[in-house]
Amino acid sequence: MNNCFIITDILSKLMQAAMEHAFPGQLNTFTATVTETANPEFGDYQCNDAMSLAKLLKKKPRDVASELLNALPENAVISKTDIAGPGFINLTLSPDWLVGKLDAISSSVKLGVPDVGEGKTIVIDYSSPNVAKPMHIGHIRSTIIGNSIDKMHRYLGYKVVSDNHLGDWGTQFGIIIMGYRHFVDKQALQDSPVEELERVYVASYKKTEDDEEWKNQCRKELVKLQAGDPENLRLWKEFVDISMREFERIYNRLGVSFDLVRGESYYNPKLKGVVEELKGKGIAKESEGAMVVFLEEEKLPVCIVRKSDEGFNYATTDIATIESRVGEFSPAKIIYVTDERQQLHFKQIFAICRRIGVNVPLDHVWFGLMRLPEGTFSTRQGNVIKLESLLDEAVSRAKELARQSSPDTSEEQLNEVAKVVGIGAVKYADLSQNPQTTITFTWDKAMALNGNSGPYLQYAYARIASVIDKYRDNYPDKDLEKYPINLTERIERDLAIRLIRFPDIVIRAAHSYKPSMIADYLFDLAQTYSSFYQNVPFLKAEEGVRESRVRLCALVSKVLKKGLDLLGIGTLDRI
Ligand code: ARG
């Protein structure tokens, strides 16, 4: 594994060596940590370990800090150190070393991002809407966030198995089958199939609430389906196909695809075995006719794995799914992306799986609510059609934006731009936020050309591309790579420091499941670039300086493009 691009690692190792040298045999398991400084006044990186080490060693933090610095091994990386406040150690990178890293990154195919995931498989379960039930904004968020986590891991060299765990099995089908038999409007089914299925589902569901007989019938139809009744299976298949076609339309627009679309039904044959296993191992017990797992030890409520009517449920399916994935893929971890309402569910099934002996890390990535603009969704949770209208509106707003910024563009080109910018705006509005808070989507923010938005970054990218084009037009024969990068101005150094942080950021964002880290990084990079571009002469600078600056510029453009790609957002050279 090539870690020479993970700057925090390189610096941590140096600090670690200093620690071991300064305090031999006294560190126990203490390991050094170095992080980026937010404020460049305090150097480029900082190490705050002196404070906690001081406690361990019963010394003064500032003394510990200065002993550490005295013991720092001879190296070409750090050119300046100082101690601030109670004992913060500030580290400044050597200019030559920095330039060397920039050179290495610009000639690296993956911009220095190492294959930390090589040889490891991970499974990501995301999107996962329910057949014939409304696809709500939560599923869209799961699709967007999940896809970015998926892409980041692939880029890090993991073998990723993405699985769209469709809700295509379960109690709703008895209800839909009854609804379909009694209420379906064939014409409506042809014109807008998913809406009609939803309507039928809702009508039948309402009837179950005050009509016991109807409810029983629904249950019977479900049992028939689960027993393999050919007619019910045929209907079920039709419902799945109808829904899948609609989902596919959304996935195409979002540029998302999956390795597997197994759905809950795939695991149906395994459910009985799972419950038997749980019973055999003494994990599940009979209680009031049902099979349940008590999770008092984990301080969680009881989890039903087989209902008193012999039916299995969502939890049983998920346990079977985990066993199946572990057996088939031997993953290094399994990741689930859903809205916050499923936290308890995953805590329960993860706890049960641990009792069975599954030791693969299982992570639930959850996100909060997203409030949409007034009127986008009615009181009901909304459906695919309404979600599509959100995307339509984004695209038409992006088209207006593009028309204003370049009025001479052809209609065809405007449409192309609008697609990339509109979808990018929706994705970025989602991904740039901390997912675990309630966020409010507003068009002004999502489309802001001068704020932290997808369009801002896409336009920044296109402007850089045009600077590079202009350079190429003016100096067609120059071999840029032959010119060294020189960081003479402060702003050039600021830009360089950010560029070499890209590998660190990607690794951290992927492993903490936070696409927002990439978004924050890209926004900061684009802003730094913009003050670089405004404050130093560029194409008009003298030879050498000019080439150095164009090289920096080219690297910014590569990093922006790749960073946006990791968020699932496209770029255009011309807008
Ligand atoms: N279909 C579920 C829902 O819409 C989400 C499934 C998430 N994945 C899982 N393996 N449980 O609520």
Short mmCIF file of N, CA, C and O in Angstrom, two decimals, residues 11-55:
data_model
loop_
_atom_site.label_atom_id
_atom_site.label_comp_id
_atom_site.label_asym_id
_atom_site.label_seq_id
_atom_site.Cartn_x
_atom_site.Cartn_y
_atom_site.Cartn_z
N LEU A 11 3.20 12.87 8.96
CA LEU A 11 3.55 13.74 10.09
C LEU A 11 3.33 13.01 11.43
O LEU A 11 4.12 13.18 12.36
N SER A 12 2.28 12.21 11.50
CA SER A 12 2.04 11.47 12.74
C SER A 12 3.21 10.53 13.02
O SER A 12 3.63 10.36 14.16
N LYS A 13 3.73 9.91 11.96
CA LYS A 13 4.85 8.97 12.16
C LYS A 13 6.07 9.72 12.70
O LYS A 13 6.78 9.21 13.57
N LEU A 14 6.29 10.92 12.18
CA LEU A 14 7.43 11.70 12.68
C LEU A 14 7.24 12.05 14.15
O LEU A 14 8.15 11.93 14.96
N MET A 15 6.03 12.47 14.49
CA MET A 15 5.75 12.82 15.89
C MET A 15 5.84 11.58 16.78
O MET A 15 6.30 11.66 17.91
N GLN A 16 5.42 10.46 16.25
CA GLN A 16 5.49 9.21 17.01
C GLN A 16 6.95 8.87 17.32
O GLN A 16 7.29 8.49 18.45
N ALA A 17 7.78 9.03 16.29
CA ALA A 17 9.21 8.74 16.48
C ALA A 17 9.78 9.68 17.55
O ALA A 17 10.54 9.25 18.43
N ALA A 18 9.36 10.95 17.49
CA ALA A 18 9.84 11.92 18.48
C ALA A 18 9.42 11.49 19.89
O ALA A 18 10.20 11.53 20.83
N MET A 19 8.17 11.03 20.01
CA MET A 19 7.66 10.60 21.31
C MET A 19 8.45 9.43 21.86
O MET A 19 8.81 9.39 23.03
N GLU A 20 8.67 8.46 20.98
CA GLU A 20 9.35 7.25 21.45
C GLU A 20 10.78 7.57 21.85
O GLU A 20 11.34 6.99 22.77
N HIS A 21 11.36 8.55 21.14
CA HIS A 21 12.72 8.93 21.44
C HIS A 21 12.78 9.75 22.73
O HIS A 21 13.65 9.55 23.58
N ALA A 22 11.83 10.64 22.91
CA ALA A 22 11.85 11.53 24.07
C ALA A 22 11.42 10.80 25.36
O ALA A 22 11.94 11.09 26.43
N PHE A 23 10.47 9.91 25.22
CA PHE A 23 9.93 9.26 26.43
C PHE A 23 9.93 7.74 26.28
O PHE A 23 8.87 7.11 26.31
N PRO A 24 11.09 7.14 26.12
CA PRO A 24 11.13 5.69 25.85
C PRO A 24 10.50 4.90 27.00
O PRO A 24 10.70 5.23 28.16
N GLY A 25 9.71 3.91 26.62
CA GLY A 25 9.11 3.02 27.62
C GLY A 25 8.02 3.66 28.47
O GLY A 25 7.51 3.03 29.39
N GLN A 26 7.65 4.90 28.18
CA GLN A 26 6.67 5.55 29.08
C GLN A 26 5.33 5.83 28.39
O GLN A 26 4.46 6.45 28.98
N LEU A 27 5.19 5.39 27.16
CA LEU A 27 4.02 5.83 26.39
C LEU A 27 2.81 4.90 26.49
O LEU A 27 1.71 5.26 26.09
N ASN A 28 3.02 3.71 27.06
CA ASN A 28 1.98 2.67 27.02
C ASN A 28 1.50 2.51 25.58
O ASN A 28 2.29 2.24 24.71
N THR A 29 0.19 2.75 25.37
CA THR A 29 -0.30 2.55 23.99
C THR A 29 -0.52 3.88 23.28
O THR A 29 -1.14 3.93 22.23
N PHE A 30 0.00 4.94 23.85
CA PHE A 30 -0.25 6.27 23.27
C PHE A 30 0.31 6.38 21.85
O PHE A 30 1.43 5.99 21.59
N THR A 31 -0.52 6.86 20.93
CA THR A 31 0.00 7.08 19.58
C THR A 31 -0.24 8.52 19.16
O THR A 31 -1.21 9.15 19.57
N ALA A 32 0.65 9.00 18.32
CA ALA A 32 0.62 10.41 17.94
C ALA A 32 -0.47 10.69 16.90
O ALA A 32 -0.75 9.86 16.04
N THR A 33 -1.08 11.85 17.01
CA THR A 33 -2.09 12.27 16.03
C THR A 33 -1.75 13.67 15.53
O THR A 33 -1.52 14.58 16.33
N VAL A 34 -1.75 13.83 14.22
CA VAL A 34 -1.52 15.16 13.63
C VAL A 34 -2.71 15.50 12.76
O VAL A 34 -3.23 14.64 12.04
N THR A 35 -3.19 16.72 12.84
CA THR A 35 -4.35 17.13 12.03
C THR A 35 -4.05 18.42 11.27
O THR A 35 -3.11 19.13 11.61
N GLU A 36 -4.88 18.69 10.30
CA GLU A 36 -4.73 19.95 9.56
C GLU A 36 -5.13 21.11 10.47
O GLU A 36 -6.07 20.99 11.25
N THR A 37 -4.44 22.23 10.36
CA THR A 37 -4.87 23.40 11.12
C THR A 37 -5.92 24.14 10.31
O THR A 37 -5.83 24.23 9.08
N ALA A 38 -6.91 24.67 11.03
CA ALA A 38 -7.94 25.42 10.33
C ALA A 38 -7.42 26.82 10.01
O ALA A 38 -7.74 27.41 8.98
N ASN A 39 -6.59 27.33 10.90
CA ASN A 39 -6.10 28.69 10.76
C ASN A 39 -4.62 28.69 10.35
O ASN A 39 -3.77 28.27 11.13
N PRO A 40 -4.32 29.17 9.15
CA PRO A 40 -2.94 29.08 8.64
C PRO A 40 -1.94 29.86 9.49
O PRO A 40 -0.74 29.62 9.39
N GLU A 41 -2.43 30.74 10.36
CA GLU A 41 -1.50 31.43 11.26
C GLU A 41 -0.75 30.44 12.14
O GLU A 41 0.34 30.71 12.62
N PHE A 42 -1.38 29.31 12.39
CA PHE A 42 -0.77 28.31 13.25
C PHE A 42 -0.11 27.20 12.44
O PHE A 42 -0.22 26.03 12.77
N GLY A 43 0.55 27.55 11.39
CA GLY A 43 1.23 26.52 10.59
C GLY A 43 0.24 25.76 9.73
O GLY A 43 -0.93 26.14 9.60
N ASP A 44 0.72 24.67 9.14
CA ASP A 44 -0.13 23.90 8.23
C ASP A 44 -0.83 22.75 8.96
O ASP A 44 -1.95 22.39 8.65
N TYR A 45 -0.11 22.17 9.90
CA TYR A 45 -0.65 21.01 10.65
C TYR A 45 -0.39 21.24 12.12
O TYR A 45 0.46 22.04 12.49
N GLN A 46 -1.13 20.52 12.95
CA GLN A 46 -0.87 20.65 14.37
C GLN A 46 -0.97 19.33 15.10
O GLN A 46 -1.64 18.40 14.64
N CYS A 47 -0.27 19.27 16.24
CA CYS A 47 -0.31 18.07 17.07
C CYS A 47 -0.65 18.53 18.48
O CYS A 47 0.04 19.38 19.04
N ASN A 48 -1.74 18.00 19.02
CA ASN A 48 -2.18 18.46 20.34
C ASN A 48 -1.88 17.43 21.43
O ASN A 48 -2.46 17.47 22.50
N ASP A 49 -0.97 16.50 21.12
CA ASP A 49 -0.75 15.39 22.04
C ASP A 49 -0.03 15.79 23.32
O ASP A 49 -0.11 15.07 24.32
N ALA A 50 0.70 16.92 23.29
CA ALA A 50 1.48 17.28 24.49
C ALA A 50 0.59 17.39 25.71
O ALA A 50 0.99 17.02 26.82
N MET A 51 -0.63 17.87 25.51
CA MET A 51 -1.54 18.05 26.64
C MET A 51 -1.87 16.72 27.31
O MET A 51 -1.78 16.58 28.52
N SER A 52 -2.28 15.73 26.51
CA SER A 52 -2.65 14.46 27.14
C SER A 52 -1.40 13.68 27.59
O SER A 52 -1.44 12.99 28.61
N LEU A 53 -0.31 13.83 26.84
CA LEU A 53 0.93 13.17 27.27
C LEU A 53 1.39 13.72 28.62
O LEU A 53 1.89 12.98 29.47
N ALA A 54 1.21 15.02 28.80
CA ALA A 54 1.64 15.67 30.03
C ALA A 54 0.97 15.02 31.24
O ALA A 54 1.59 14.80 32.28
N LYS A 55 -0.32 14.69 31.06
CA LYS A 55 -1.05 14.03 32.16
C LYS A 55 -0.44 12.67 32.45
O LYS A 55 -0.21 12.31 33.60
#
